[in-house]
mmCIF file of C-alpha atoms in Angstrom:
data_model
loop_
_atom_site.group_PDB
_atom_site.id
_atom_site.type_symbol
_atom_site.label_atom_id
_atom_site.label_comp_id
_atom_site.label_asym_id
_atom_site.label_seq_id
_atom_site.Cartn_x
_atom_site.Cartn_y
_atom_site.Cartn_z
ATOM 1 C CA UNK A 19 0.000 0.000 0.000
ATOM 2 C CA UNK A 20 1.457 3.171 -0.788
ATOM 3 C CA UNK A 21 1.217 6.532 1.039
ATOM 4 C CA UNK A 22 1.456 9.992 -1.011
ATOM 5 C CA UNK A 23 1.745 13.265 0.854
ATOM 6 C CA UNK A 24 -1.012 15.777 0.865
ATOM 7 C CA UNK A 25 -0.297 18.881 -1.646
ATOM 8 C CA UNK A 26 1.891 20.970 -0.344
ATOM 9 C CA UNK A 27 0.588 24.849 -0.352
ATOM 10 C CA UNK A 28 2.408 27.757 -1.565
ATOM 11 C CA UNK A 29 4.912 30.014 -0.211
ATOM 12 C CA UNK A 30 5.386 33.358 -0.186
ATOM 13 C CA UNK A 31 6.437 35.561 -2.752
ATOM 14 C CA UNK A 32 9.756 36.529 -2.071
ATOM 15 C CA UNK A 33 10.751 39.815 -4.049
ATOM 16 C CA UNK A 34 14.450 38.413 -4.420
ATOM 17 C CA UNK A 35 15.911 34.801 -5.486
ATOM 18 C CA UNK A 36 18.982 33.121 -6.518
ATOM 19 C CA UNK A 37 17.911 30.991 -9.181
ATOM 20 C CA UNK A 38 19.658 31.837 -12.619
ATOM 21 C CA UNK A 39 17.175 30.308 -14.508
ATOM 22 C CA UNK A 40 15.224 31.859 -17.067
ATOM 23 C CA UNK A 41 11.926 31.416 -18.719
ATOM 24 C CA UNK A 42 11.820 30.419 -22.395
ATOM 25 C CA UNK A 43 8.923 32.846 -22.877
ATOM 26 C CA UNK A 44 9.506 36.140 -24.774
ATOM 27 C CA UNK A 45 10.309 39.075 -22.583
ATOM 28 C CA UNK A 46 7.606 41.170 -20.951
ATOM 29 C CA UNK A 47 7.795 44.703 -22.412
ATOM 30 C CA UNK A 48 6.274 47.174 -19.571
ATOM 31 C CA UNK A 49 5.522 49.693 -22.789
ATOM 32 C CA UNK A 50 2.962 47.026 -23.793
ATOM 33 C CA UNK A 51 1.550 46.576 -20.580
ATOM 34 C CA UNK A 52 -1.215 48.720 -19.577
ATOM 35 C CA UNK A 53 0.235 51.513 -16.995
ATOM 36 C CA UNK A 54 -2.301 50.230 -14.137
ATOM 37 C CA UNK A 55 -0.697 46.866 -14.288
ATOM 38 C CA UNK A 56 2.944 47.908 -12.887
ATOM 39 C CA UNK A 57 3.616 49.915 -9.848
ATOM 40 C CA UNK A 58 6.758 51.118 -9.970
ATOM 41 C CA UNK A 59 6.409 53.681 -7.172
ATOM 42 C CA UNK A 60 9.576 51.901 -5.242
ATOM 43 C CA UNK A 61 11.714 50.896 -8.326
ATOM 44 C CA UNK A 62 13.974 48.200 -6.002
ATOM 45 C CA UNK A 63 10.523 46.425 -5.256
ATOM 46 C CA UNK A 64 8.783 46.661 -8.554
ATOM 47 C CA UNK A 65 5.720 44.925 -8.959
ATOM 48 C CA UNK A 66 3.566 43.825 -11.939
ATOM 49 C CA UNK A 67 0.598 41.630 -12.945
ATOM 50 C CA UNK A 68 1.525 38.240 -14.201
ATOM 51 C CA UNK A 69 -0.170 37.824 -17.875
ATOM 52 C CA UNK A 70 -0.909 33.965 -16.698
ATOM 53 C CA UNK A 71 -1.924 33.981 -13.014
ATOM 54 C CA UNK A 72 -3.412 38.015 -13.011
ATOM 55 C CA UNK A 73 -1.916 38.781 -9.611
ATOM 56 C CA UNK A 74 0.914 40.858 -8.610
ATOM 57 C CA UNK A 75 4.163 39.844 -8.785
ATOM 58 C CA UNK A 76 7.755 40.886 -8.067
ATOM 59 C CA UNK A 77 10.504 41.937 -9.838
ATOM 60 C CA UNK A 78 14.026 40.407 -9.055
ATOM 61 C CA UNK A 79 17.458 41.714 -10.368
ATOM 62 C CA UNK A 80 16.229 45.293 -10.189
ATOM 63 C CA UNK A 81 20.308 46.174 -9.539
ATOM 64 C CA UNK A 82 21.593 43.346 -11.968
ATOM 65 C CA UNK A 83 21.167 42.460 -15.676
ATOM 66 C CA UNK A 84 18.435 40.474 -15.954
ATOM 67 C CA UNK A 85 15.605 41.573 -14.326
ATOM 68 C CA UNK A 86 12.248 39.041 -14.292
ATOM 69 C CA UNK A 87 9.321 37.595 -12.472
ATOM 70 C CA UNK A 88 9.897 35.725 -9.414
ATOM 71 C CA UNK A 89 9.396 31.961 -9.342
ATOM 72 C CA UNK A 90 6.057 32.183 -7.877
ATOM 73 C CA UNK A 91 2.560 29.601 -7.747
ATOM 74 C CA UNK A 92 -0.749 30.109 -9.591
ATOM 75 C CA UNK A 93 -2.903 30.301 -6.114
ATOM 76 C CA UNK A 94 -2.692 32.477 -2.985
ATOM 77 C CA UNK A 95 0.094 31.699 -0.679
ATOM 78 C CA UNK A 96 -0.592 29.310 2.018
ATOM 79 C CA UNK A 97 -3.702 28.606 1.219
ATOM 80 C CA UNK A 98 -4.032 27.179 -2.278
ATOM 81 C CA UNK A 99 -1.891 24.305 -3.884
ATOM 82 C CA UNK A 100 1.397 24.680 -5.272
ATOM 83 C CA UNK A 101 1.255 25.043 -8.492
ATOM 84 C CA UNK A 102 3.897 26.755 -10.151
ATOM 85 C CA UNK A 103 2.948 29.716 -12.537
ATOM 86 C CA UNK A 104 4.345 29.558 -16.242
ATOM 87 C CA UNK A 105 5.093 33.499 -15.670
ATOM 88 C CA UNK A 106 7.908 32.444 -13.100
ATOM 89 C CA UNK A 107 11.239 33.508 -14.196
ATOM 90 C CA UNK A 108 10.042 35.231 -17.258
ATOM 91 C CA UNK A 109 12.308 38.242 -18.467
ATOM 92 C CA UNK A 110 10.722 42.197 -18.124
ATOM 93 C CA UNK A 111 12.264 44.278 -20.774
ATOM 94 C CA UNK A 112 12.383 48.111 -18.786
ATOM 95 C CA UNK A 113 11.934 49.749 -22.401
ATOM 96 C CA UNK A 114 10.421 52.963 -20.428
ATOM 97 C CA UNK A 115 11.236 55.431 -17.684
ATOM 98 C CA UNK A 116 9.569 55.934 -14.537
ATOM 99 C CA UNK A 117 9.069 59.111 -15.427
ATOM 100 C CA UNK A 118 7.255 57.901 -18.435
ATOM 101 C CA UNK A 119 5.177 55.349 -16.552
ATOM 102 C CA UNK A 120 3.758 58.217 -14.386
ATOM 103 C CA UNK A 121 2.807 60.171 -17.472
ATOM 104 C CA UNK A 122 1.399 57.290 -19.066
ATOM 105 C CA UNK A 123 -0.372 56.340 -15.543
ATOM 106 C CA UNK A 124 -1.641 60.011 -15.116
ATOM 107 C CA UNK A 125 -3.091 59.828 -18.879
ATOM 108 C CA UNK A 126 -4.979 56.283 -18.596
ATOM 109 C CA UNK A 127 -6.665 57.993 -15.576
ATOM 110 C CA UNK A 128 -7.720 61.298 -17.158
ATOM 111 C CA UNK A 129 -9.065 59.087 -20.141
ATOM 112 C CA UNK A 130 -11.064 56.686 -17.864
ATOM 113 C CA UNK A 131 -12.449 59.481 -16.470
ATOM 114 C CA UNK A 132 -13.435 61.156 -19.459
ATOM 115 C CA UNK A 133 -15.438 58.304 -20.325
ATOM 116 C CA UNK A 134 -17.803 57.798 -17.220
ATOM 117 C CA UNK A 135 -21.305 58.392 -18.112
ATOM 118 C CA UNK A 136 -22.117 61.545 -17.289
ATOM 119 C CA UNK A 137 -25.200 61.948 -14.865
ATOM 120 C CA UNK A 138 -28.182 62.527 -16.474
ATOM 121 C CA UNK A 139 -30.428 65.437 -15.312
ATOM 122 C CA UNK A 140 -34.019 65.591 -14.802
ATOM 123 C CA UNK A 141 -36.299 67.299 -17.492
ATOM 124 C CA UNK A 142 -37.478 70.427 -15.210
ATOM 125 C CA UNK A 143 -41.493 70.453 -15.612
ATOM 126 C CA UNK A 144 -43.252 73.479 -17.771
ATOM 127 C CA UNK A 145 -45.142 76.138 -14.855
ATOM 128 C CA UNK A 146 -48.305 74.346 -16.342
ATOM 129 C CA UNK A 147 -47.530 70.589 -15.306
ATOM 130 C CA UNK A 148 -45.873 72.246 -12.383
ATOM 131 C CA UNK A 149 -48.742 73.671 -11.390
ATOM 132 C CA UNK A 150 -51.022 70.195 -11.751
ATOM 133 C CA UNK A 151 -48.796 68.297 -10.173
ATOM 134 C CA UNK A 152 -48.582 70.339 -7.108
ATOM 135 C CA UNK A 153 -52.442 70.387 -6.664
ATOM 136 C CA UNK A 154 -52.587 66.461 -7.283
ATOM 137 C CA UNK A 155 -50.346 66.470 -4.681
ATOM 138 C CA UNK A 156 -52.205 68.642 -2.331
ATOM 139 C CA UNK A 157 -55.591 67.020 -2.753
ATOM 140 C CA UNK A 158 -56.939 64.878 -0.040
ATOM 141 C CA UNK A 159 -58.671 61.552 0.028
ATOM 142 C CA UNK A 160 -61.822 63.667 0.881
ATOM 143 C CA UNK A 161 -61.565 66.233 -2.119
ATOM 144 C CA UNK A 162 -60.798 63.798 -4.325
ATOM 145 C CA UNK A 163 -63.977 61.785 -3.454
ATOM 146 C CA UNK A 164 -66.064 64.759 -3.537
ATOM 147 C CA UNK A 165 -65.100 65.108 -7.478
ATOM 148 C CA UNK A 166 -65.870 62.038 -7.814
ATOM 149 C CA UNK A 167 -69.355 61.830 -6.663
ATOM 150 C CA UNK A 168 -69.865 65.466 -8.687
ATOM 151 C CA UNK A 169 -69.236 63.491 -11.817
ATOM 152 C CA UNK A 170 -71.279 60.479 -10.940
ATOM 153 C CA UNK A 171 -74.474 61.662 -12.076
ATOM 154 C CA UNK A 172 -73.321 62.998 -15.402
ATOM 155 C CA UNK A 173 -71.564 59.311 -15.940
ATOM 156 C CA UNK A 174 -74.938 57.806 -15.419
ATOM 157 C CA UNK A 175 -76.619 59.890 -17.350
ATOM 158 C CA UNK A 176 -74.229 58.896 -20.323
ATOM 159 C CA UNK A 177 -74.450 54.945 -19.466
ATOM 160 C CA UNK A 178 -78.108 55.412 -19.585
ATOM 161 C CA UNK A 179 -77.941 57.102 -23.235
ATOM 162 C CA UNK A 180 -75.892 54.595 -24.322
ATOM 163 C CA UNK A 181 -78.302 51.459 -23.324
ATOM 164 C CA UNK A 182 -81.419 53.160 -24.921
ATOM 165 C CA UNK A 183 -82.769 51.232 -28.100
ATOM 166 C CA UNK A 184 -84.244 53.346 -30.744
ATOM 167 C CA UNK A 185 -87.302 52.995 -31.997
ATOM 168 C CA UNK A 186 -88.193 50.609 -34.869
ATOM 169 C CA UNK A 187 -86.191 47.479 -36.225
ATOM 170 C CA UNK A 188 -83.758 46.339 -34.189
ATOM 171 C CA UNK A 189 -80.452 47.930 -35.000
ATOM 172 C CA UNK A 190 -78.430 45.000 -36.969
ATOM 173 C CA UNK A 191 -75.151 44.787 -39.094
ATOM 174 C CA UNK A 192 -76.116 45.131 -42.564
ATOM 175 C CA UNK A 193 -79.755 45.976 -44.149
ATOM 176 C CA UNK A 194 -82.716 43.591 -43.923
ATOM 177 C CA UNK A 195 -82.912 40.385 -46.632
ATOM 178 C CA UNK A 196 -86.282 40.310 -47.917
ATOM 179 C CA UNK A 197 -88.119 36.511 -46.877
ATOM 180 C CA UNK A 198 -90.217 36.535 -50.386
ATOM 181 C CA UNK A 199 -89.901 37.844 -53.846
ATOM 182 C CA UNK A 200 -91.254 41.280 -54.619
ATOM 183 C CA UNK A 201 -93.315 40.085 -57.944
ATOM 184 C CA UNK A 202 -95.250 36.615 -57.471
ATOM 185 C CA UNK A 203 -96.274 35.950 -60.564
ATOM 186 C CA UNK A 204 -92.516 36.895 -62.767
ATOM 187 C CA UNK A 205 -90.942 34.738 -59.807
ATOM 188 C CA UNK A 206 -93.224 31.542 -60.588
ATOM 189 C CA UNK A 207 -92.673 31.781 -64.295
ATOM 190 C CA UNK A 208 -89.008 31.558 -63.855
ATOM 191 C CA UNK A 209 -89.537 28.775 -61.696
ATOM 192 C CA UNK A 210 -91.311 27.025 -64.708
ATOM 193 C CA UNK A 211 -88.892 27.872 -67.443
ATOM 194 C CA UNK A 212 -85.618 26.652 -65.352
ATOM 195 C CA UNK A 213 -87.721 23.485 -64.514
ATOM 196 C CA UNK A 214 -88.372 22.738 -68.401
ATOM 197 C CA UNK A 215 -84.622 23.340 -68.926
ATOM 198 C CA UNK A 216 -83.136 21.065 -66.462
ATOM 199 C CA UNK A 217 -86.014 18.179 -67.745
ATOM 200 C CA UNK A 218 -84.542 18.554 -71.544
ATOM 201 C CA UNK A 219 -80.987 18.149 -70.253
ATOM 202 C CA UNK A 220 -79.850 14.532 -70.531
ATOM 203 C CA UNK A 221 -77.683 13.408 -66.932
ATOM 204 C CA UNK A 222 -74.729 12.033 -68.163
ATOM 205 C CA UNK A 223 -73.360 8.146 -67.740
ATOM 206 C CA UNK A 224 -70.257 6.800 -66.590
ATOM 207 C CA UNK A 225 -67.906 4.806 -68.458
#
């Protein structure tokens, strides 16, 4: 039976190592980094966020050479397992200034800024719809019943209008059909003459 060890959790970033390895990843360029991902406030503990793992990360070999991302783990130290990040040991290129980060810093904050919606005012009423909504809002549950049973007769009196049938036929959709023909006598003779043609026609057989 065999016995394996439980994961071991990660350590601590340390901002400095001895390792002289290098990552076979192309260097990171901080000039194509967006300015809010590096903080280079204290340049001998310069920080950045790792492209693979998105946390922040030091920066060893600030006063040698080669200057690159610690060997750090994908999770937080301590807690999660220790997985080693494919950003560790991976070369930063310093192709810009401080001075130059700050501007560029300063700039991405001006143009975030400038592109916050900008709060959007209320319409300010006309004196007329001023006017009504102020006395909506004054009137009382009394007031407004009192309007209401003013207009209560003149509401019936319309209902009562409407239900009133008037006089003679029944109103319907479209005009009366008439039930029987107008001329008797024409209508009978018709009769005759289609019943003589239908007897002269011969009914056709089947095959």
């Amino acid at each position: 039976m065999t016995i394996t060890s439980a994961m071991p959790k990660a350590k601590e970033r340390k901002t400095r190592t001895r390792t002289k390895r290098v990552s076979s990843l192309p260097a990171i360029k901080l000039s194509q980094l967006p300015p809010s991902h590096i903080d280079l406030r204290q340049p001998l503990k310069a920080v950045l966020i790792c492209e693979y793992c998105k946390t922040w990360c030091p920066i060893t070999g600030m006063q040698s050479k080669v200057q690159k991302l610690v060997p750090h783990h994908t999770g937080e130290a301590g807690v999660a397992d220790a997985v080693r990040c494919r950003g560790s040991n991976r070369r930063v290129q310093f192709d810009m200034t401080i001075p130059e980060w700050r501007q560029a810093l300063t700039d991405a904050v001006k143009e975030a800024s400038s592109r916050r919606a900008t709060e959007v005012l209320p319409k300010a009423f006309s004196p007329q719809t001023d006017r009504t909504l102020r006395a909506r809002a004054e009137r009382t549950l009394a007031g407004r019943m009192a309007d209401w049973n003013a207009v209560l007769p003149l509401a019936a009196d319309t209902d009562k209008s409407r239900r009133t049938v008037p006089a003679g036929d029944a109103p319907a959709e479209s005009r009366a059909v008439p039930l029987a023909p107008r001329n008797v006598k024409a209508h009978e003779q018709r009769q005759a003459q289609l019943a003589g043609h239908y007897a002269q026609m011969t009914p056709r057989t089947g095959a």
